[in-house]
PDB file of C-alpha atoms and ligand atoms in Angstrom:
ATOM      1  CA  UNK A 261       4.329  12.658  -3.640  1.00 71.00           C
ATOM      2  CA  UNK A 262       6.799  14.066  -6.048  1.00 87.00           C
ATOM      3  CA  UNK A 263       9.421  12.988  -8.533  1.00 94.00           C
ATOM      4  CA  UNK A 264      12.167  14.487  -6.335  1.00 95.00           C
ATOM      5  CA  UNK A 265      11.051  12.410  -3.323  1.00 93.00           C
ATOM      6  CA  UNK A 266      10.976   9.213  -5.365  1.00 96.00           C
ATOM      7  CA  UNK A 267      14.380   9.989  -6.841  1.00 97.00           C
ATOM      8  CA  UNK A 268      15.762  10.374  -3.325  1.00 97.00           C
ATOM      9  CA  UNK A 269      14.282   7.004  -2.333  1.00 97.00           C
ATOM     10  CA  UNK A 270      15.596   5.370  -5.514  1.00 98.00           C
ATOM     11  CA  UNK A 271      19.083   6.766  -4.885  1.00 97.00           C
ATOM     12  CA  UNK A 272      19.007   5.583  -1.274  1.00 97.00           C
ATOM     13  CA  UNK A 273      17.493   2.182  -1.970  1.00 98.00           C
ATOM     14  CA  UNK A 274      18.275   0.681  -5.356  1.00 98.00           C
ATOM     15  CA  UNK A 275      22.029   0.478  -4.956  1.00 98.00           C
ATOM     16  CA  UNK A 276      21.982  -0.900  -1.429  1.00 96.00           C
ATOM     17  CA  UNK A 277      22.149  -4.551  -0.520  1.00 95.00           C
ATOM     18  CA  UNK A 278      19.572  -5.939  -0.899  1.00 95.00           C
ATOM     19  CA  UNK A 279      18.063  -3.227  -3.073  1.00 98.00           C
ATOM     20  CA  UNK A 280      14.909  -1.906  -1.445  1.00 98.00           C
ATOM     21  CA  UNK A 281      12.310   0.827  -1.637  1.00 98.00           C
ATOM     22  CA  UNK A 282      10.011   2.178   1.075  1.00 95.00           C
ATOM     23  CA  UNK A 283       6.406   0.939   0.774  1.00 95.00           C
ATOM     24  CA  UNK A 284       4.857   4.421   0.520  1.00 93.00           C
ATOM     25  CA  UNK A 285       5.179   4.278  -3.295  1.00 95.00           C
ATOM     26  CA  UNK A 286       2.599   1.483  -3.495  1.00 95.00           C
ATOM     27  CA  UNK A 287      -0.269   3.829  -2.823  1.00 90.00           C
ATOM     28  CA  UNK A 288      -1.124   5.674  -6.015  1.00 89.00           C
ATOM     29  CA  UNK A 289      -4.791   5.522  -6.998  1.00 87.00           C
ATOM     30  CA  UNK A 290      -4.569   1.993  -8.419  1.00 92.00           C
ATOM     31  CA  UNK A 291      -2.402   0.793  -5.530  1.00 93.00           C
ATOM     32  CA  UNK A 292      -4.879   2.165  -2.985  1.00 89.00           C
ATOM     33  CA  UNK A 293      -7.702   0.385  -4.797  1.00 89.00           C
ATOM     34  CA  UNK A 294      -5.722  -2.863  -4.844  1.00 95.00           C
ATOM     35  CA  UNK A 295      -4.962  -2.469  -1.142  1.00 94.00           C
ATOM     36  CA  UNK A 296      -8.689  -2.126  -0.445  1.00 91.00           C
ATOM     37  CA  UNK A 297      -9.200  -5.403  -2.324  1.00 95.00           C
ATOM     38  CA  UNK A 298      -6.423  -7.033  -0.269  1.00 97.00           C
ATOM     39  CA  UNK A 299      -8.221  -6.167   2.951  1.00 96.00           C
ATOM     40  CA  UNK A 300     -11.209  -8.245   1.825  1.00 96.00           C
ATOM     41  CA  UNK A 301      -9.214 -11.316   0.697  1.00 98.00           C
ATOM     42  CA  UNK A 302      -9.858 -14.595   2.524  1.00 98.00           C
ATOM     43  CA  UNK A 303      -6.113 -14.968   3.280  1.00 98.00           C
ATOM     44  CA  UNK A 304      -5.669 -11.404   4.609  1.00 98.00           C
ATOM     45  CA  UNK A 305      -6.973 -11.614   8.174  1.00 98.00           C
ATOM     46  CA  UNK A 306      -5.564  -8.371   9.792  1.00 98.00           C
ATOM     47  CA  UNK A 307      -8.338  -5.999   8.719  1.00 97.00           C
ATOM     48  CA  UNK A 308     -11.138  -8.319   9.837  1.00 97.00           C
ATOM     49  CA  UNK A 309      -9.360  -9.162  13.095  1.00 98.00           C
ATOM     50  CA  UNK A 310      -8.807  -5.497  13.953  1.00 98.00           C
ATOM     51  CA  UNK A 311     -12.418  -4.707  13.134  1.00 97.00           C
ATOM     52  CA  UNK A 312     -13.534  -7.509  15.454  1.00 98.00           C
ATOM     53  CA  UNK A 313     -11.496  -6.008  18.309  1.00 98.00           C
ATOM     54  CA  UNK A 314     -12.746  -2.472  17.666  1.00 97.00           C
ATOM     55  CA  UNK A 315     -16.305  -3.688  17.571  1.00 97.00           C
ATOM     56  CA  UNK A 316     -15.942  -5.410  20.920  1.00 97.00           C
ATOM     57  CA  UNK A 317     -13.781  -2.806  22.667  1.00 97.00           C
ATOM     58  CA  UNK A 318     -14.509   0.689  21.369  1.00 97.00           C
ATOM     59  CA  UNK A 319     -16.772   1.767  24.266  1.00 97.00           C
ATOM     60  CA  UNK A 320     -14.125   0.517  26.717  1.00 97.00           C
ATOM     61  CA  UNK A 321     -11.346   2.366  24.859  1.00 97.00           C
ATOM     62  CA  UNK A 322     -13.312   5.621  24.976  1.00 97.00           C
ATOM     63  CA  UNK A 323     -14.112   5.072  28.670  1.00 96.00           C
ATOM     64  CA  UNK A 324     -10.467   4.381  29.644  1.00 96.00           C
ATOM     65  CA  UNK A 325      -9.079   7.306  27.683  1.00 97.00           C
ATOM     66  CA  UNK A 326     -11.866   9.813  28.304  1.00 96.00           C
ATOM     67  CA  UNK A 327     -10.936  11.007  24.816  1.00 97.00           C
ATOM     68  CA  UNK A 328     -12.560  14.106  23.351  1.00 97.00           C
ATOM     69  CA  UNK A 329      -9.949  14.708  20.676  1.00 98.00           C
ATOM     70  CA  UNK A 330      -8.927  11.893  18.334  1.00 98.00           C
ATOM     71  CA  UNK A 331      -6.186  12.084  15.701  1.00 97.00           C
ATOM     72  CA  UNK A 332      -5.702   9.222  13.275  1.00 96.00           C
ATOM     73  CA  UNK A 333      -2.498   8.757  11.329  1.00 96.00           C
ATOM     74  CA  UNK A 334      -2.952   7.186   7.887  1.00 91.00           C
ATOM     75  CA  UNK A 335      -6.718   7.546   8.212  1.00 90.00           C
ATOM     76  CA  UNK A 336      -7.567   7.015   4.517  1.00 83.00           C
ATOM     77  CA  UNK A 337     -11.338   6.733   4.266  1.00 82.00           C
ATOM     78  CA  UNK A 338     -11.620   6.189   8.054  1.00 81.00           C
ATOM     79  CA  UNK A 339     -13.476   2.934   7.287  1.00 84.00           C
ATOM     80  CA  UNK A 340     -11.817   1.053  10.157  1.00 85.00           C
ATOM     81  CA  UNK A 341     -12.430   3.925  12.556  1.00 94.00           C
ATOM     82  CA  UNK A 342     -16.194   4.353  12.327  1.00 95.00           C
ATOM     83  CA  UNK A 343     -16.956   1.909  15.081  1.00 96.00           C
ATOM     84  CA  UNK A 344     -14.669   3.920  17.375  1.00 97.00           C
ATOM     85  CA  UNK A 345     -16.281   7.178  16.237  1.00 97.00           C
ATOM     86  CA  UNK A 346     -19.678   5.642  17.103  1.00 97.00           C
ATOM     87  CA  UNK A 347     -18.463   5.092  20.671  1.00 97.00           C
ATOM     88  CA  UNK A 348     -16.796   8.523  20.791  1.00 97.00           C
ATOM     89  CA  UNK A 349     -20.025  10.315  19.897  1.00 98.00           C
ATOM     90  CA  UNK A 350     -22.476   7.963  21.654  1.00 96.00           C
ATOM     91  CA  UNK A 351     -25.386   9.776  23.328  1.00 95.00           C
ATOM     92  CA  UNK A 352     -24.684  12.972  21.388  1.00 96.00           C
ATOM     93  CA  UNK A 353     -21.286  13.484  23.033  1.00 96.00           C
ATOM     94  CA  UNK A 354     -19.243  16.261  21.386  1.00 97.00           C
ATOM     95  CA  UNK A 355     -15.742  15.442  20.139  1.00 98.00           C
ATOM     96  CA  UNK A 356     -13.128  16.421  17.575  1.00 98.00           C
ATOM     97  CA  UNK A 357     -11.682  13.986  15.048  1.00 97.00           C
ATOM     98  CA  UNK A 358      -8.656  14.757  12.886  1.00 97.00           C
ATOM     99  CA  UNK A 359      -8.043  12.261  10.094  1.00 95.00           C
ATOM    100  CA  UNK A 360      -4.418  12.623   8.963  1.00 94.00           C
ATOM    101  CA  UNK A 361      -3.300  11.308   5.599  1.00 89.00           C
ATOM    102  CA  UNK A 362      -0.919  12.032   2.740  1.00 82.00           C
ATOM    103  CA  UNK A 363      -3.755  12.285   0.214  1.00 81.00           C
ATOM    104  CA  UNK A 364      -5.718  15.517   0.500  1.00 84.00           C
ATOM    105  CA  UNK A 365      -8.430  14.348  -1.962  1.00 84.00           C
ATOM    106  CA  UNK A 366      -9.295  11.320   0.160  1.00 84.00           C
ATOM    107  CA  UNK A 367      -9.253  13.476   3.298  1.00 89.00           C
ATOM    108  CA  UNK A 368     -11.652  16.076   1.968  1.00 90.00           C
ATOM    109  CA  UNK A 369     -14.114  13.449   0.746  1.00 89.00           C
ATOM    110  CA  UNK A 370     -13.918  11.559   4.028  1.00 90.00           C
ATOM    111  CA  UNK A 371     -14.355  14.707   6.095  1.00 94.00           C
ATOM    112  CA  UNK A 372     -17.508  15.737   4.214  1.00 94.00           C
ATOM    113  CA  UNK A 373     -18.965  12.262   4.639  1.00 94.00           C
ATOM    114  CA  UNK A 374     -18.155  12.095   8.367  1.00 96.00           C
ATOM    115  CA  UNK A 375     -19.642  15.531   9.067  1.00 96.00           C
ATOM    116  CA  UNK A 376     -22.972  14.428   7.687  1.00 95.00           C
ATOM    117  CA  UNK A 377     -22.863  11.081   9.498  1.00 95.00           C
ATOM    118  CA  UNK A 378     -21.772  12.424  12.905  1.00 97.00           C
ATOM    119  CA  UNK A 379     -23.467  15.757  13.701  1.00 96.00           C
ATOM    120  CA  UNK A 380     -21.729  16.164  17.078  1.00 97.00           C
ATOM    121  CA  UNK A 381     -18.287  15.464  15.656  1.00 97.00           C
ATOM    122  CA  UNK A 382     -16.046  18.318  14.561  1.00 97.00           C
ATOM    123  CA  UNK A 383     -13.877  16.967  11.746  1.00 97.00           C
ATOM    124  CA  UNK A 384     -10.517  18.644  11.151  1.00 96.00           C
ATOM    125  CA  UNK A 385      -8.624  16.797   8.413  1.00 95.00           C
ATOM    126  CA  UNK A 386      -4.935  17.514   7.897  1.00 94.00           C
ATOM    127  CA  UNK A 387      -2.324  16.377   5.420  1.00 91.00           C
ATOM    128  CA  UNK A 388       0.432  14.593   7.317  1.00 89.00           C
ATOM    129  CA  UNK A 389       2.882  11.750   6.772  1.00 87.00           C
ATOM    130  CA  UNK A 390       4.132   9.282   9.356  1.00 85.00           C
ATOM    131  CA  UNK A 391       7.167  11.400  10.138  1.00 85.00           C
ATOM    132  CA  UNK A 392       5.490  14.742  10.725  1.00 88.00           C
ATOM    133  CA  UNK A 393       2.615  15.053  13.155  1.00 93.00           C
ATOM    134  CA  UNK A 394       0.680  18.332  13.250  1.00 93.00           C
ATOM    135  CA  UNK A 395      -0.387  19.639  16.691  1.00 94.00           C
ATOM    136  CA  UNK A 396      -2.978  17.182  17.993  1.00 96.00           C
ATOM    137  CA  UNK A 397      -6.620  18.136  18.461  1.00 97.00           C
ATOM    138  CA  UNK A 398      -8.275  18.256  21.896  1.00 96.00           C
ATOM    139  CA  UNK A 399      -7.086  19.263  25.344  1.00 96.00           C
ATOM    140  CA  UNK A 400      -3.980  17.712  26.930  1.00 97.00           C
ATOM    141  CA  UNK A 401      -4.979  14.589  28.866  1.00 97.00           C
ATOM    142  CA  UNK A 402      -8.066  14.034  26.691  1.00 97.00           C
ATOM    143  CA  UNK A 403      -6.352  13.201  23.445  1.00 98.00           C
ATOM    144  CA  UNK A 404      -6.150   9.872  21.662  1.00 98.00           C
ATOM    145  CA  UNK A 405      -3.800   9.194  18.759  1.00 98.00           C
ATOM    146  CA  UNK A 406      -4.711   6.225  16.549  1.00 98.00           C
ATOM    147  CA  UNK A 407      -2.351   4.237  14.378  1.00 97.00           C
ATOM    148  CA  UNK A 408      -4.376   1.311  13.102  1.00 97.00           C
ATOM    149  CA  UNK A 409      -4.133  -1.420  10.497  1.00 96.00           C
ATOM    150  CA  UNK A 410      -0.764  -2.835  11.530  1.00 97.00           C
ATOM    151  CA  UNK A 411       1.129  -0.153   9.615  1.00 97.00           C
ATOM    152  CA  UNK A 412       3.625   0.077  12.476  1.00 98.00           C
ATOM    153  CA  UNK A 413       4.859  -3.259  11.088  1.00 98.00           C
ATOM    154  CA  UNK A 414       5.929  -1.611   7.830  1.00 97.00           C
ATOM    155  CA  UNK A 415       8.679   0.374   9.561  1.00 97.00           C
ATOM    156  CA  UNK A 416      12.234  -0.854   9.970  1.00 96.00           C
ATOM    157  CA  UNK A 417      13.391  -1.116  13.604  1.00 97.00           C
ATOM    158  CA  UNK A 418      15.107   2.276  13.333  1.00 96.00           C
ATOM    159  CA  UNK A 419      12.076   3.912  11.715  1.00 96.00           C
ATOM    160  CA  UNK A 420       9.809   2.485  14.420  1.00 97.00           C
ATOM    161  CA  UNK A 421      12.064   3.856  17.086  1.00 97.00           C
ATOM    162  CA  UNK A 422      12.001   7.332  15.497  1.00 97.00           C
ATOM    163  CA  UNK A 423       8.261   7.104  15.018  1.00 97.00           C
ATOM    164  CA  UNK A 424       7.577   6.190  18.652  1.00 98.00           C
ATOM    165  CA  UNK A 425       9.876   8.994  19.794  1.00 97.00           C
ATOM    166  CA  UNK A 426       7.809  11.431  17.711  1.00 96.00           C
ATOM    167  CA  UNK A 427       4.540  10.046  19.114  1.00 97.00           C
ATOM    168  CA  UNK A 428       5.782  10.289  22.660  1.00 97.00           C
ATOM    169  CA  UNK A 429       6.898  13.862  22.049  1.00 96.00           C
ATOM    170  CA  UNK A 430       3.503  14.822  20.605  1.00 96.00           C
ATOM    171  CA  UNK A 431       1.508  13.473  23.555  1.00 97.00           C
ATOM    172  CA  UNK A 432       1.034  15.179  26.922  1.00 97.00           C
ATOM    173  CA  UNK A 433       0.774  13.248  30.204  1.00 97.00           C
ATOM    174  CA  UNK A 434      -2.601  11.464  30.317  1.00 96.00           C
ATOM    175  CA  UNK A 435      -3.000  11.364  26.508  1.00 98.00           C
ATOM    176  CA  UNK A 436      -3.258   7.937  24.880  1.00 98.00           C
ATOM    177  CA  UNK A 437      -1.882   6.109  21.858  1.00 98.00           C
ATOM    178  CA  UNK A 438      -3.828   3.201  20.322  1.00 98.00           C
ATOM    179  CA  UNK A 439      -1.793   1.024  17.990  1.00 98.00           C
ATOM    180  CA  UNK A 440      -2.813  -1.984  15.907  1.00 98.00           C
ATOM    181  CA  UNK A 441      -0.121  -4.633  15.452  1.00 98.00           C
ATOM    182  CA  UNK A 442      -0.121  -7.996  13.743  1.00 98.00           C
ATOM    183  CA  UNK A 443       1.103 -10.954  15.799  1.00 98.00           C
ATOM    184  CA  UNK A 444       3.551 -13.794  15.109  1.00 98.00           C
ATOM    185  CA  UNK A 445       1.767 -16.910  13.913  1.00 98.00           C
ATOM    186  CA  UNK A 446       2.051 -19.961  11.670  1.00 98.00           C
ATOM    187  CA  UNK A 447       4.346 -18.964   8.753  1.00 98.00           C
ATOM    188  CA  UNK A 448       2.059 -20.676   6.242  1.00 98.00           C
ATOM    189  CA  UNK A 449      -0.771 -18.322   7.121  1.00 98.00           C
ATOM    190  CA  UNK A 450       1.566 -15.354   7.096  1.00 98.00           C
ATOM    191  CA  UNK A 451       2.962 -16.046   3.640  1.00 98.00           C
ATOM    192  CA  UNK A 452      -0.533 -16.778   2.268  1.00 98.00           C
ATOM    193  CA  UNK A 453      -1.717 -13.385   3.565  1.00 98.00           C
ATOM    194  CA  UNK A 454       0.979 -11.703   1.436  1.00 98.00           C
ATOM    195  CA  UNK A 455       0.756 -14.007  -1.583  1.00 98.00           C
ATOM    196  CA  UNK A 456      -2.935 -14.698  -2.073  1.00 98.00           C
ATOM    197  CA  UNK A 457      -4.343 -17.265  -4.494  1.00 98.00           C
ATOM    198  CA  UNK A 458      -6.175 -14.638  -6.584  1.00 98.00           C
ATOM    199  CA  UNK A 459      -2.909 -12.749  -7.163  1.00 98.00           C
ATOM    200  CA  UNK A 460      -4.167  -9.387  -5.892  1.00 98.00           C
ATOM    201  CA  UNK A 461      -1.102  -8.833  -3.692  1.00 98.00           C
ATOM    202  CA  UNK A 462       1.122  -9.679  -6.680  1.00 98.00           C
ATOM    203  CA  UNK A 463      -0.659  -6.951  -8.696  1.00 98.00           C
ATOM    204  CA  UNK A 464      -0.249  -4.542  -5.761  1.00 98.00           C
ATOM    205  CA  UNK A 465       3.488  -5.288  -5.600  1.00 98.00           C
ATOM    206  CA  UNK A 466       4.024  -5.053  -9.383  1.00 98.00           C
ATOM    207  CA  UNK A 467       2.106  -1.767  -9.488  1.00 97.00           C
ATOM    208  CA  UNK A 468       5.203  -0.247  -7.892  1.00 98.00           C
ATOM    209  CA  UNK A 469       7.056  -0.687 -11.198  1.00 98.00           C
ATOM    210  CA  UNK A 470       4.289   1.253 -12.971  1.00 98.00           C
ATOM    211  CA  UNK A 471       4.433   4.007 -10.345  1.00 97.00           C
ATOM    212  CA  UNK A 472       8.199   4.353 -10.845  1.00 98.00           C
ATOM    213  CA  UNK A 473       7.821   4.431 -14.626  1.00 98.00           C
ATOM    214  CA  UNK A 474       5.173   7.128 -14.392  1.00 96.00           C
ATOM    215  CA  UNK A 475       6.932   9.280 -11.805  1.00 97.00           C
ATOM    216  CA  UNK A 476      10.568   9.434 -12.929  1.00 97.00           C
ATOM    217  CA  UNK A 477      12.291   9.290 -16.330  1.00 97.00           C
ATOM    218  CA  UNK A 478      13.572   5.720 -16.812  1.00 98.00           C
ATOM    219  CA  UNK A 479      14.051   3.262 -19.646  1.00 98.00           C
ATOM    220  CA  UNK A 480      14.398  -0.519 -19.424  1.00 97.00           C
ATOM    221  CA  UNK A 481      12.203  -1.058 -16.343  1.00 98.00           C
ATOM    222  CA  UNK A 482       9.321  -3.400 -17.171  1.00 98.00           C
ATOM    223  CA  UNK A 483       6.814  -5.085 -14.862  1.00 97.00           C
ATOM    224  CA  UNK A 484       6.982  -8.318 -16.934  1.00 98.00           C
ATOM    225  CA  UNK A 485      10.598  -8.659 -15.805  1.00 98.00           C
ATOM    226  CA  UNK A 486       9.567  -9.226 -12.173  1.00 98.00           C
ATOM    227  CA  UNK A 487       7.659 -11.798 -10.157  1.00 98.00           C
ATOM    228  CA  UNK A 488       6.113 -11.151  -6.762  1.00 98.00           C
ATOM    229  CA  UNK A 489       7.001 -13.245  -3.734  1.00 98.00           C
ATOM    230  CA  UNK A 490       6.434 -13.152   0.014  1.00 98.00           C
ATOM    231  CA  UNK A 491       9.028 -14.641   2.342  1.00 98.00           C
ATOM    232  CA  UNK A 492       8.821 -15.114   6.121  1.00 98.00           C
ATOM    233  CA  UNK A 493      12.064 -14.164   7.886  1.00 98.00           C
ATOM    234  CA  UNK A 494      11.875 -15.884  11.250  1.00 98.00           C
ATOM    235  CA  UNK A 495      14.887 -14.108  12.746  1.00 97.00           C
ATOM    236  CA  UNK A 496      13.683 -10.620  11.807  1.00 98.00           C
ATOM    237  CA  UNK A 497      10.088 -11.640  12.578  1.00 98.00           C
ATOM    238  CA  UNK A 498       8.841 -10.085   9.399  1.00 98.00           C
ATOM    239  CA  UNK A 499       7.329 -10.901   6.040  1.00 98.00           C
ATOM    240  CA  UNK A 500       9.321  -9.530   3.156  1.00 98.00           C
ATOM    241  CA  UNK A 501       7.597  -8.707  -0.101  1.00 98.00           C
ATOM    242  CA  UNK A 502       9.975  -8.969  -2.996  1.00 98.00           C
ATOM    243  CA  UNK A 503      10.000  -8.433  -6.732  1.00 98.00           C
ATOM    244  CA  UNK A 504      12.370 -11.031  -8.107  1.00 98.00           C
ATOM    245  CA  UNK A 505      13.913 -10.471 -11.542  1.00 98.00           C
ATOM    246  CA  UNK A 506      12.825 -13.209 -13.962  1.00 98.00           C
ATOM    247  CA  UNK A 507      15.388 -11.947 -16.493  1.00 97.00           C
ATOM    248  CA  UNK A 508      18.303  -9.531 -16.296  1.00 98.00           C
ATOM    249  CA  UNK A 509      17.164  -5.975 -15.640  1.00 98.00           C
ATOM    250  CA  UNK A 510      19.142  -3.011 -16.950  1.00 98.00           C
ATOM    251  CA  UNK A 511      17.285   0.207 -16.212  1.00 98.00           C
ATOM    252  CA  UNK A 512      18.557   3.674 -17.017  1.00 98.00           C
ATOM    253  CA  UNK A 513      17.357   6.312 -14.554  1.00 98.00           C
ATOM    254  CA  UNK A 514      18.131   9.300 -16.729  1.00 96.00           C
ATOM    255  CA  UNK A 515      16.832  11.844 -14.195  1.00 94.00           C
ATOM    256  CA  UNK A 516      19.422  10.849 -11.612  1.00 95.00           C
ATOM    257  CA  UNK A 517      22.029   9.778 -14.150  1.00 96.00           C
ATOM    258  CA  UNK A 518      22.367   6.230 -12.826  1.00 97.00           C
ATOM    259  CA  UNK A 519      21.983   2.750 -14.252  1.00 98.00           C
ATOM    260  CA  UNK A 520      20.427   0.001 -12.152  1.00 98.00           C
ATOM    261  CA  UNK A 521      21.234  -3.605 -12.947  1.00 98.00           C
ATOM    262  CA  UNK A 522      19.554  -6.555 -11.316  1.00 98.00           C
ATOM    263  CA  UNK A 523      20.616 -10.012 -12.479  1.00 98.00           C
ATOM    264  CA  UNK A 524      17.985 -12.661 -13.138  1.00 98.00           C
ATOM    265  CA  UNK A 525      17.192 -14.323  -9.787  1.00 98.00           C
ATOM    266  CA  UNK A 526      18.092 -11.246  -7.683  1.00 98.00           C
ATOM    267  CA  UNK A 527      15.351  -9.265  -6.003  1.00 98.00           C
ATOM    268  CA  UNK A 528      14.130  -5.835  -4.978  1.00 98.00           C
ATOM    269  CA  UNK A 529      12.686  -5.692  -1.445  1.00 98.00           C
ATOM    270  CA  UNK A 530       9.470  -3.705  -1.648  1.00 98.00           C
ATOM    271  CA  UNK A 531       8.053  -4.033   1.877  1.00 98.00           C
ATOM    272  CA  UNK A 532       8.615  -5.533   5.267  1.00 98.00           C
ATOM    273  CA  UNK A 533       5.671  -6.354   7.497  1.00 98.00           C
ATOM    274  CA  UNK A 534       6.818  -7.024  11.024  1.00 98.00           C
ATOM    275  CA  UNK A 535       4.870  -9.450  13.193  1.00 98.00           C
ATOM    276  CA  UNK A 536       5.094  -8.788  16.922  1.00 98.00           C
ATOM    277  CA  UNK A 537       5.177 -10.640  20.196  1.00 97.00           C
ATOM    278  CA  UNK A 538       3.147  -8.533  22.589  1.00 96.00           C
ATOM    279  CA  UNK A 539       5.845  -8.424  25.301  1.00 96.00           C
ATOM    280  CA  UNK A 540       8.306  -6.974  22.763  1.00 96.00           C
ATOM    281  CA  UNK A 541       5.893  -4.339  21.546  1.00 97.00           C
ATOM    282  CA  UNK A 542       4.961  -3.317  25.089  1.00 97.00           C
ATOM    283  CA  UNK A 543       8.630  -3.068  26.054  1.00 97.00           C
ATOM    284  CA  UNK A 544       9.307  -0.825  23.045  1.00 97.00           C
ATOM    285  CA  UNK A 545       6.381   1.421  23.921  1.00 98.00           C
ATOM    286  CA  UNK A 546       7.573   1.613  27.527  1.00 97.00           C
ATOM    287  CA  UNK A 547      11.050   2.653  26.345  1.00 97.00           C
ATOM    288  CA  UNK A 548       9.372   5.716  24.884  1.00 98.00           C
ATOM    289  CA  UNK A 549       7.417   6.516  28.034  1.00 97.00           C
ATOM    290  CA  UNK A 550       4.226   4.974  26.665  1.00 97.00           C
ATOM    291  CA  UNK A 551       2.859   2.689  29.371  1.00 94.00           C
ATOM    292  CA  UNK A 552       0.453  -0.018  28.166  1.00 90.00           C
ATOM    293  CA  UNK A 553      -2.933   0.750  29.742  1.00 89.00           C
ATOM    294  CA  UNK A 554      -5.031  -1.829  27.938  1.00 89.00           C
ATOM    295  CA  UNK A 555      -4.539  -4.498  25.308  1.00 95.00           C
ATOM    296  CA  UNK A 556      -6.844  -6.738  23.328  1.00 98.00           C
ATOM    297  CA  UNK A 557      -6.689  -9.358  20.616  1.00 98.00           C
ATOM    298  CA  UNK A 558      -9.341 -10.860  18.396  1.00 98.00           C
ATOM    299  CA  UNK A 559     -10.747 -14.248  19.405  1.00 98.00           C
ATOM    300  CA  UNK A 560      -8.219 -16.141  17.255  1.00 98.00           C
ATOM    301  CA  UNK A 561      -5.331 -14.055  18.737  1.00 98.00           C
ATOM    302  CA  UNK A 562      -4.148 -13.071  15.287  1.00 98.00           C
ATOM    303  CA  UNK A 563      -3.984  -9.295  15.760  1.00 98.00           C
ATOM    304  CA  UNK A 564      -3.646  -6.888  18.671  1.00 98.00           C
ATOM    305  CA  UNK A 565      -4.687  -3.431  19.746  1.00 98.00           C
ATOM    306  CA  UNK A 566      -2.565  -1.852  22.458  1.00 98.00           C
ATOM    307  CA  UNK A 567      -3.597   1.258  24.342  1.00 98.00           C
ATOM    308  CA  UNK A 568      -0.667   3.113  25.853  1.00 98.00           C
ATOM    309  CA  UNK A 569      -0.762   6.121  28.146  1.00 97.00           C
ATOM    310  CA  UNK A 570       1.730   8.948  27.907  1.00 97.00           C
TER     311      UNK A 570
HETATM  312  C1  AVI B 772      -0.546  -1.362   5.309  1.00 75.48           C
HETATM  313  N1  AVI B 772       0.083  -2.550   5.873  1.00 75.48           N
HETATM  314  C2  AVI B 772      -0.267  -2.733   7.276  1.00 75.48           C
HETATM  315  C3  AVI B 772      -0.113  -3.772   5.080  1.00 75.48           C
HETATM  316  C4  AVI B 772       0.573  -4.973   5.761  1.00 75.48           C
HETATM  317  O1  AVI B 772      -0.114  -5.948   6.026  1.00 75.48           O
HETATM  318  O2  AVI B 772       1.755  -4.887   6.066  1.00 75.48           O
HETATM  319  C5  AVI B 772       0.405  -3.612   3.672  1.00 75.48           C
HETATM  320  C6  AVI B 772       0.243  -4.846   2.831  1.00 75.48           C
HETATM  321  N2  AVI B 772       1.111  -5.283   1.977  1.00 75.48           N
HETATM  322  C7  AVI B 772       0.656  -6.360   1.392  1.00 75.48           C
HETATM  323  N3  AVI B 772      -0.493  -6.672   1.884  1.00 75.48           N
HETATM  324  C8  AVI B 772      -0.800  -5.701   2.785  1.00 75.48           C
END
């Protein structure tokens, strides 16, 4: 992603109330590595819970959908998807898999790896972000679009609405959408998942300041001036990750000709992570013509996978 895109996000976000930035800027190389570490933390249950569901339900998901073409948005290294790809290609069944991601390097590596692991799978990687879907692989009625990991929770309500409209538009009748979503639970567990004892999530959050410093011309923006925190907002049903100023910040964004001041004690919102009640999520999907056709949680009912039919 480019300097111009970040400058647009800075212009849109830093001078609003509260100041905020979209979470996509977390994921430079170091941020992606830190995120991988987060997924293995004892406090961060979503990745393990989703894996548990996929392990138990993948054959059923493939049977219900009859999928022969699978697209995955935000595929990354496709680590979470392999168990589904096992079911998709079981017994030498032929299928097409399109991992979609914003990083072409990761995609090319993943594609090469998958081709050698799954000889009956045609792998067609494509660069795509969450707002622009390429034409989906497979025949209408036999296509499955995956959006795993709970990333749907990182959208604002308006973004989620736009996203689901785009998904619904991309699917033909009989195609399916499989979405992973984190569920409302005890706030203590939720805040711990986003503020772990080892401080990995804090490093992930603070890495954003380094990304900004490296991507756009700015003076006076220092990571030591911020502290990470995670706050549960009951009304909005989301966790907010914040970088709170531990001293006055006065940053000069020379590229966009603007000065950003944040007083000690004020904060920058860096991410929201929405936690769902299943009825609400299903109602939202239905609004977009996506009828829930299957739904599963892990044993502890921490995380959900919903299969919706277009
Ligand atoms: C990518 N996304 C689903 C993660 C989440 O749980 O909202 C991002 C994350 N941020 C901090 N920890 C994990």
